Amino acid sequence: MRWTEFDGKLKIELPLEFSYRECLVFLERSPLEVLHHVHENNIYKVIKMNAELILIKISYKDHVLVIEFPDKEPPNMETVVEFIGNWFDLNRDLSLFYDAVSEDSLLQPLVKRYFGLRMIGIPDLFEALTWAIMGQQINLTFAYTLKKRLVKSFGQSVVIQKNEYWAYPSPEIMVELQVDDLRKLQFTTRKAEYVIGIAREIVEGRLSKGILRCSEDPAKRLISLRGIGPWTADYVMMKCLLKTDAFPVADVGLQNAVMKQVGLQQKPTIKELKKQAKNWSGWEAYATFYLWRSLYD
């Protein structure tokens, strides 16, 4: 990933297989989103660096991402580049995915329709895990409602030019909470326990992205945690670790998308999905992401 710094701005050269429009479609999918804002095709988000909140403004021109800093420059440009690269999976050679599914009748129409769509990741492990926990067994709208309440209750914010921008709560803050603190936000008792438990694992040094990346079986390590089942583990490996072979096969949205695309009368079984996914071997996460995308056309 090539980038340059000039006059306090960053410019990141994009691969051919990148669609800024598709990024915006994903990022604008919920009006309840509180961790980033899209205004006039610009993306605004705060990232935490050295205990400071740095606002970044992302725009697109001539197949280049332009990163500006409306409030103050970050202490380290490389950290910003790394974050953007992980958020939009810019280091991935997406042509390999397109080649792998070139003969797949289910994915080919989606590849053409959403060409350049990349995995929009969740670089922070604590956010990825707790967001997945929040989403368990509820609809997406209520999951976003819970996240908004959590962020505005325990996250940090900065006001810049009369706009308020929020950062996700840190595990160090969350580990000090009691279950009742989250119950007040309409978390179930179990979900509250799971979120605080994950915070404790991270704060006490037993869990990190580095530990998972070095693990022979990161899914097994994740599933050993209370509140983390196979779906949550696969979701986190897909969205945070950016593992292309992660496959949340039990996901209801995935099943609905396949049912819609194939014209089935009922949702496919897990066995049927695994059979279909043989054509996506090694790219199950991207196949899933494209199928999810088809649900909000």
CSV table of C-alpha atoms in Angstrom, one decimal:
chain,number,residue,atom,x,y,z
A,1,MET,CA,0.0,0.0,0.0
A,2,ARG,CA,1.7,3.2,-1.2
A,3,TRP,CA,1.1,6.5,0.6
A,4,THR,CA,2.6,10.0,0.7
A,5,GLU,CA,2.4,12.9,3.2
A,6,PHE,CA,2.1,16.4,1.9
A,7,ASP,CA,1.2,19.6,3.6
A,8,GLY,CA,-0.3,17.8,6.6
A,9,LYS,CA,-2.4,15.5,4.5
A,10,LEU,CA,-2.1,11.8,3.7
A,11,LYS,CA,-2.7,10.3,0.2
A,12,ILE,CA,-3.2,6.6,-0.1
A,13,GLU,CA,-3.0,5.0,-3.5
A,14,LEU,CA,-5.8,2.5,-4.0
A,15,PRO,CA,-5.8,-0.9,-5.7
A,16,LEU,CA,-7.8,-1.3,-8.9
A,17,GLU,CA,-10.3,-3.4,-7.1
A,18,PHE,CA,-11.6,-0.7,-4.8
A,19,SER,CA,-14.9,1.0,-4.8
A,20,TYR,CA,-15.3,4.1,-2.6
A,21,ARG,CA,-19.0,4.2,-3.4
A,22,GLU,CA,-19.5,0.7,-2.0
A,23,CYS,CA,-17.6,1.7,1.2
A,24,LEU,CA,-20.1,4.5,1.6
A,25,VAL,CA,-23.1,2.2,1.1
A,26,PHE,CA,-21.9,0.0,3.9
A,27,LEU,CA,-20.9,2.8,6.2
A,28,GLU,CA,-24.3,4.5,5.8
A,29,ARG,CA,-26.4,1.4,6.3
A,30,SER,CA,-27.7,2.5,9.8
A,31,PRO,CA,-28.7,6.0,10.9
A,32,LEU,CA,-28.0,4.9,14.4
A,33,GLU,CA,-24.2,4.5,13.8
A,34,VAL,CA,-22.3,6.7,16.2
A,35,LEU,CA,-18.6,5.8,15.5
A,36,HIS,CA,-18.3,7.5,12.2
A,37,HIS,CA,-20.2,10.0,10.1
A,38,VAL,CA,-20.6,10.4,6.3
A,39,HIS,CA,-21.3,13.9,5.1
A,40,GLU,CA,-21.1,15.0,1.5
A,41,ASN,CA,-19.3,11.8,0.6
A,42,ASN,CA,-16.6,12.5,3.3
A,43,ILE,CA,-16.0,10.0,6.1
A,44,TYR,CA,-15.3,11.4,9.6
A,45,LYS,CA,-14.0,9.2,12.4
A,46,VAL,CA,-12.0,9.6,15.5
A,47,ILE,CA,-9.1,7.3,16.4
A,48,LYS,CA,-7.3,7.1,19.7
A,49,MET,CA,-3.6,7.8,19.6
A,50,ASN,CA,-1.5,8.2,22.7
A,51,ALA,CA,-4.6,8.8,24.8
A,52,GLU,CA,-5.7,11.5,22.4
A,53,LEU,CA,-8.7,11.5,20.1
A,54,ILE,CA,-7.6,12.4,16.5
A,55,LEU,CA,-10.4,13.3,14.0
A,56,ILE,CA,-9.7,12.1,10.5
A,57,LYS,CA,-11.6,13.2,7.4
A,58,ILE,CA,-11.5,10.8,4.5
A,59,SER,CA,-12.3,11.9,0.9
A,60,TYR,CA,-11.8,10.3,-2.5
A,61,LYS,CA,-10.4,11.7,-5.7
A,62,ASP,CA,-8.8,10.1,-8.8
A,63,HIS,CA,-8.7,6.7,-7.1
A,64,VAL,CA,-6.8,8.0,-4.1
A,65,LEU,CA,-7.9,8.4,-0.5
A,66,VAL,CA,-7.1,11.8,0.9
A,67,ILE,CA,-6.8,11.9,4.7
A,68,GLU,CA,-7.1,15.2,6.4
A,69,PHE,CA,-7.0,16.2,10.1
A,70,PRO,CA,-9.6,19.0,10.8
A,71,ASP,CA,-8.5,19.5,14.4
A,72,LYS,CA,-4.8,18.5,14.9
A,73,GLU,CA,-2.3,16.4,13.2
A,74,PRO,CA,-1.6,12.9,14.6
A,75,PRO,CA,1.6,12.2,16.4
A,76,ASN,CA,2.3,9.3,14.0
A,77,MET,CA,1.2,9.2,10.4
A,78,GLU,CA,2.1,5.5,10.0
A,79,THR,CA,-0.4,4.6,12.7
A,80,VAL,CA,-3.2,6.4,10.7
A,81,VAL,CA,-2.1,4.6,7.5
A,82,GLU,CA,-2.2,1.2,9.3
A,83,PHE,CA,-5.6,1.9,10.7
A,84,ILE,CA,-7.0,2.9,7.3
A,85,GLY,CA,-5.4,-0.1,5.7
A,86,ASN,CA,-7.0,-2.5,8.2
A,87,TRP,CA,-10.4,-0.7,8.2
A,88,PHE,CA,-10.8,-1.1,4.4
A,89,ASP,CA,-8.6,-4.2,4.0
A,90,LEU,CA,-6.4,-2.3,1.5
A,91,ASN,CA,-3.5,-4.8,1.6
A,92,ARG,CA,-5.6,-7.6,0.1
A,93,ASP,CA,-5.2,-8.6,-3.5
A,94,LEU,CA,-8.9,-8.8,-4.3
A,95,SER,CA,-8.3,-10.1,-7.8
A,96,LEU,CA,-7.5,-13.5,-6.2
A,97,PHE,CA,-11.0,-13.7,-4.8
A,98,TYR,CA,-12.5,-12.7,-8.1
A,99,ASP,CA,-10.5,-15.4,-9.9
A,100,ALA,CA,-11.4,-18.0,-7.2
A,101,VAL,CA,-15.2,-17.5,-7.7
A,102,SER,CA,-15.1,-16.8,-11.5
A,103,GLU,CA,-17.1,-20.0,-12.2
A,104,ASP,CA,-19.5,-19.7,-9.2
A,105,SER,CA,-23.0,-18.9,-10.5
A,106,LEU,CA,-24.1,-17.6,-7.1
A,107,LEU,CA,-21.3,-15.1,-6.6
A,108,GLN,CA,-20.6,-14.0,-10.2
A,109,PRO,CA,-23.5,-11.6,-10.4
A,110,LEU,CA,-22.6,-10.1,-7.0
A,111,VAL,CA,-19.0,-9.7,-8.0
A,112,LYS,CA,-20.0,-7.7,-11.1
A,113,ARG,CA,-22.6,-5.6,-9.2
A,114,TYR,CA,-20.3,-4.8,-6.2
A,115,PHE,CA,-16.9,-4.8,-7.9
A,116,GLY,CA,-14.4,-3.2,-5.6
A,117,LEU,CA,-16.3,-3.9,-2.4
A,118,ARG,CA,-13.8,-4.7,0.4
A,119,MET,CA,-14.2,-6.1,3.8
A,120,ILE,CA,-15.0,-3.1,6.1
A,121,GLY,CA,-13.2,-4.3,9.2
A,122,ILE,CA,-13.3,-3.5,12.9
A,123,PRO,CA,-9.6,-3.1,13.7
A,124,ASP,CA,-10.1,-3.0,17.5
A,125,LEU,CA,-10.5,-6.4,19.0
A,126,PHE,CA,-12.6,-5.3,22.0
A,127,GLU,CA,-15.0,-3.5,19.8
A,128,ALA,CA,-15.3,-6.4,17.4
A,129,LEU,CA,-15.9,-8.9,20.2
A,130,THR,CA,-18.4,-6.8,22.1
A,131,TRP,CA,-20.3,-5.7,19.0
A,132,ALA,CA,-20.7,-9.3,18.0
A,133,ILE,CA,-21.9,-10.2,21.5
A,134,MET,CA,-24.4,-7.3,21.3
A,135,GLY,CA,-25.8,-8.6,18.0
A,136,GLN,CA,-26.5,-12.1,19.3
A,137,GLN,CA,-30.1,-13.1,18.8
A,138,ILE,CA,-31.5,-9.6,18.2
A,139,ASN,CA,-32.2,-7.6,15.1
A,140,LEU,CA,-29.6,-5.2,13.6
A,141,THR,CA,-31.6,-2.1,14.6
A,142,PHE,CA,-31.6,-3.0,18.3
A,143,ALA,CA,-28.0,-4.0,18.1
A,144,TYR,CA,-27.1,-0.5,16.9
A,145,THR,CA,-29.3,1.0,19.6
A,146,LEU,CA,-27.3,-0.9,22.2
A,147,LYS,CA,-24.0,0.1,20.7
A,148,LYS,CA,-25.1,3.8,20.6
A,149,ARG,CA,-26.1,3.7,24.3
A,150,LEU,CA,-22.9,1.9,25.3
A,151,VAL,CA,-20.7,4.4,23.4
A,152,LYS,CA,-22.5,7.5,24.7
A,153,SER,CA,-22.5,6.2,28.3
A,154,PHE,CA,-18.9,5.0,28.5
A,155,GLY,CA,-17.0,6.2,25.5
A,156,GLN,CA,-15.0,9.3,24.9
A,157,SER,CA,-15.9,12.1,22.7
A,158,VAL,CA,-14.5,15.3,21.2
A,159,VAL,CA,-16.3,18.4,19.9
A,160,ILE,CA,-14.9,19.9,16.8
A,161,GLN,CA,-16.5,22.7,14.9
A,162,LYS,CA,-19.7,22.1,16.9
A,163,ASN,CA,-19.9,18.4,15.9
A,164,GLU,CA,-19.4,15.7,18.5
A,165,TYR,CA,-17.4,12.6,17.5
A,166,TRP,CA,-17.3,9.4,19.6
A,167,ALA,CA,-14.7,6.7,20.3
A,168,TYR,CA,-15.6,3.2,21.5
A,169,PRO,CA,-15.3,2.6,25.2
A,170,SER,CA,-11.9,1.1,26.2
A,171,PRO,CA,-11.7,-2.3,28.0
A,172,GLU,CA,-10.0,-0.4,30.9
A,173,ILE,CA,-13.2,1.6,31.4
A,174,MET,CA,-15.5,-1.4,30.9
A,175,VAL,CA,-13.8,-3.7,33.3
A,176,GLU,CA,-14.7,-1.4,36.2
A,177,LEU,CA,-18.4,-1.6,35.5
A,178,GLN,CA,-21.0,-3.7,37.2
A,179,VAL,CA,-23.6,-5.8,35.4
A,180,ASP,CA,-26.3,-3.3,36.5
A,181,ASP,CA,-24.5,-0.5,34.7
A,182,LEU,CA,-25.2,-2.3,31.4
A,183,ARG,CA,-28.6,-3.6,32.4
A,184,LYS,CA,-29.7,0.1,32.5
A,185,LEU,CA,-28.9,0.3,28.8
A,186,GLN,CA,-31.2,-2.8,28.1
A,187,PHE,CA,-28.3,-5.3,27.9
A,188,THR,CA,-29.4,-8.7,29.2
A,189,THR,CA,-27.6,-10.0,32.3
A,190,ARG,CA,-25.7,-12.5,30.3
A,191,LYS,CA,-24.6,-10.1,27.6
A,192,ALA,CA,-23.5,-7.6,30.3
A,193,GLU,CA,-21.4,-10.4,32.0
A,194,TYR,CA,-19.9,-11.4,28.7
A,195,VAL,CA,-18.8,-7.8,27.8
A,196,ILE,CA,-17.3,-7.2,31.2
A,197,GLY,CA,-15.6,-10.6,31.0
A,198,ILE,CA,-14.0,-9.9,27.7
A,199,ALA,CA,-12.8,-6.5,29.0
A,200,ARG,CA,-11.1,-8.4,31.9
A,201,GLU,CA,-9.4,-10.9,29.5
A,202,ILE,CA,-7.9,-8.0,27.5
A,203,VAL,CA,-6.9,-5.8,30.5
A,204,GLU,CA,-5.3,-8.7,32.3
A,205,GLY,CA,-3.3,-9.6,29.2
A,206,ARG,CA,-4.8,-13.0,28.3
A,207,LEU,CA,-6.3,-11.8,25.1
A,208,SER,CA,-5.1,-9.6,22.2
A,209,LYS,CA,-4.9,-9.6,18.4
A,210,GLY,CA,-1.3,-10.6,18.7
A,211,ILE,CA,-2.1,-13.6,20.9
A,212,LEU,CA,-4.8,-14.7,18.5
A,213,ARG,CA,-2.6,-14.2,15.4
A,214,CYS,CA,0.1,-16.4,17.1
A,215,SER,CA,-2.4,-19.0,18.1
A,216,GLU,CA,-2.5,-22.3,16.1
A,217,ASP,CA,-6.3,-22.3,16.5
A,218,PRO,CA,-7.6,-18.7,17.1
A,219,ALA,CA,-11.2,-19.9,16.8
A,220,LYS,CA,-10.7,-22.4,19.6
A,221,ARG,CA,-9.1,-19.7,21.7
A,222,LEU,CA,-12.1,-17.4,21.1
A,223,ILE,CA,-14.7,-20.1,21.8
A,224,SER,CA,-13.0,-20.8,25.1
A,225,LEU,CA,-14.3,-17.4,26.3
A,226,ARG,CA,-17.6,-17.1,28.0
A,227,GLY,CA,-20.2,-15.8,25.6
A,228,ILE,CA,-18.3,-16.6,22.4
A,229,GLY,CA,-19.7,-19.3,20.2
A,230,PRO,CA,-18.7,-20.5,16.7
A,231,TRP,CA,-20.7,-17.7,15.0
A,232,THR,CA,-19.1,-14.9,17.1
A,233,ALA,CA,-15.6,-16.4,16.7
A,234,ASP,CA,-15.9,-16.6,12.9
A,235,TYR,CA,-17.4,-13.0,12.8
A,236,VAL,CA,-14.4,-11.7,14.8
A,237,MET,CA,-11.8,-13.6,12.7
A,238,MET,CA,-13.5,-12.2,9.6
A,239,LYS,CA,-13.9,-8.6,10.6
A,240,CYS,CA,-11.0,-8.0,13.0
A,241,LEU,CA,-8.3,-10.5,12.0
A,242,LEU,CA,-9.3,-10.2,8.4
A,243,LYS,CA,-9.1,-14.0,7.8
A,244,THR,CA,-10.5,-14.7,4.4
A,245,ASP,CA,-11.4,-18.3,5.3
A,246,ALA,CA,-13.6,-17.4,8.3
A,247,PHE,CA,-17.1,-18.6,7.6
A,248,PRO,CA,-20.0,-17.7,9.9
A,249,VAL,CA,-22.1,-20.5,8.3
A,250,ALA,CA,-24.9,-20.3,10.9
A,251,ASP,CA,-25.5,-16.6,10.2
A,252,VAL,CA,-29.2,-15.9,9.5
A,253,GLY,CA,-28.3,-13.0,7.1
A,254,LEU,CA,-26.1,-15.3,5.1
A,255,GLN,CA,-28.9,-17.9,4.8
A,256,ASN,CA,-31.4,-15.2,3.8
A,257,ALA,CA,-29.1,-13.8,1.2
A,258,VAL,CA,-28.5,-17.2,-0.4
A,259,MET,CA,-32.2,-18.0,-0.3
A,260,LYS,CA,-32.9,-14.7,-2.0
A,261,GLN,CA,-30.2,-15.0,-4.7
A,262,VAL,CA,-31.1,-18.7,-5.6
A,263,GLY,CA,-34.8,-18.2,-5.3
A,264,LEU,CA,-35.4,-20.9,-2.6
A,265,GLN,CA,-38.6,-21.2,-0.8
A,266,GLN,CA,-36.8,-21.7,2.5
A,267,LYS,CA,-33.4,-21.0,4.0
A,268,PRO,CA,-30.6,-23.4,3.1
A,269,THR,CA,-29.4,-25.7,5.7
A,270,ILE,CA,-25.8,-25.5,7.1
A,271,LYS,CA,-25.0,-28.6,5.2
A,272,GLU,CA,-26.2,-27.1,2.0
A,273,LEU,CA,-24.3,-23.9,2.6
A,274,LYS,CA,-21.1,-25.8,3.3
A,275,LYS,CA,-21.6,-27.7,0.0
A,276,GLN,CA,-22.1,-24.4,-1.9
A,277,ALA,CA,-19.0,-22.9,-0.2
A,278,LYS,CA,-16.7,-25.5,-1.6
A,279,ASN,CA,-16.5,-23.1,-4.6
A,280,TRP,CA,-15.3,-20.3,-2.2
A,281,SER,CA,-12.6,-22.3,-0.5
A,282,GLY,CA,-10.2,-19.9,1.3
A,283,TRP,CA,-12.5,-16.9,0.5
A,284,GLU,CA,-15.6,-17.8,2.6
A,285,ALA,CA,-15.4,-14.5,4.5
A,286,TYR,CA,-15.5,-12.4,1.3
A,287,ALA,CA,-18.3,-14.5,-0.2
A,288,THR,CA,-20.3,-14.0,3.0
A,289,PHE,CA,-19.6,-10.2,2.9
A,290,TYR,CA,-20.8,-9.9,-0.7
A,291,LEU,CA,-23.9,-12.0,0.1
A,292,TRP,CA,-24.7,-9.7,3.1
A,293,ARG,CA,-24.3,-6.7,0.8
A,294,SER,CA,-27.0,-8.1,-1.4
A,295,LEU,CA,-29.5,-7.8,1.4
A,296,TYR,CA,-29.6,-4.0,1.4
A,297,ASP,CA,-29.9,-3.2,-2.2
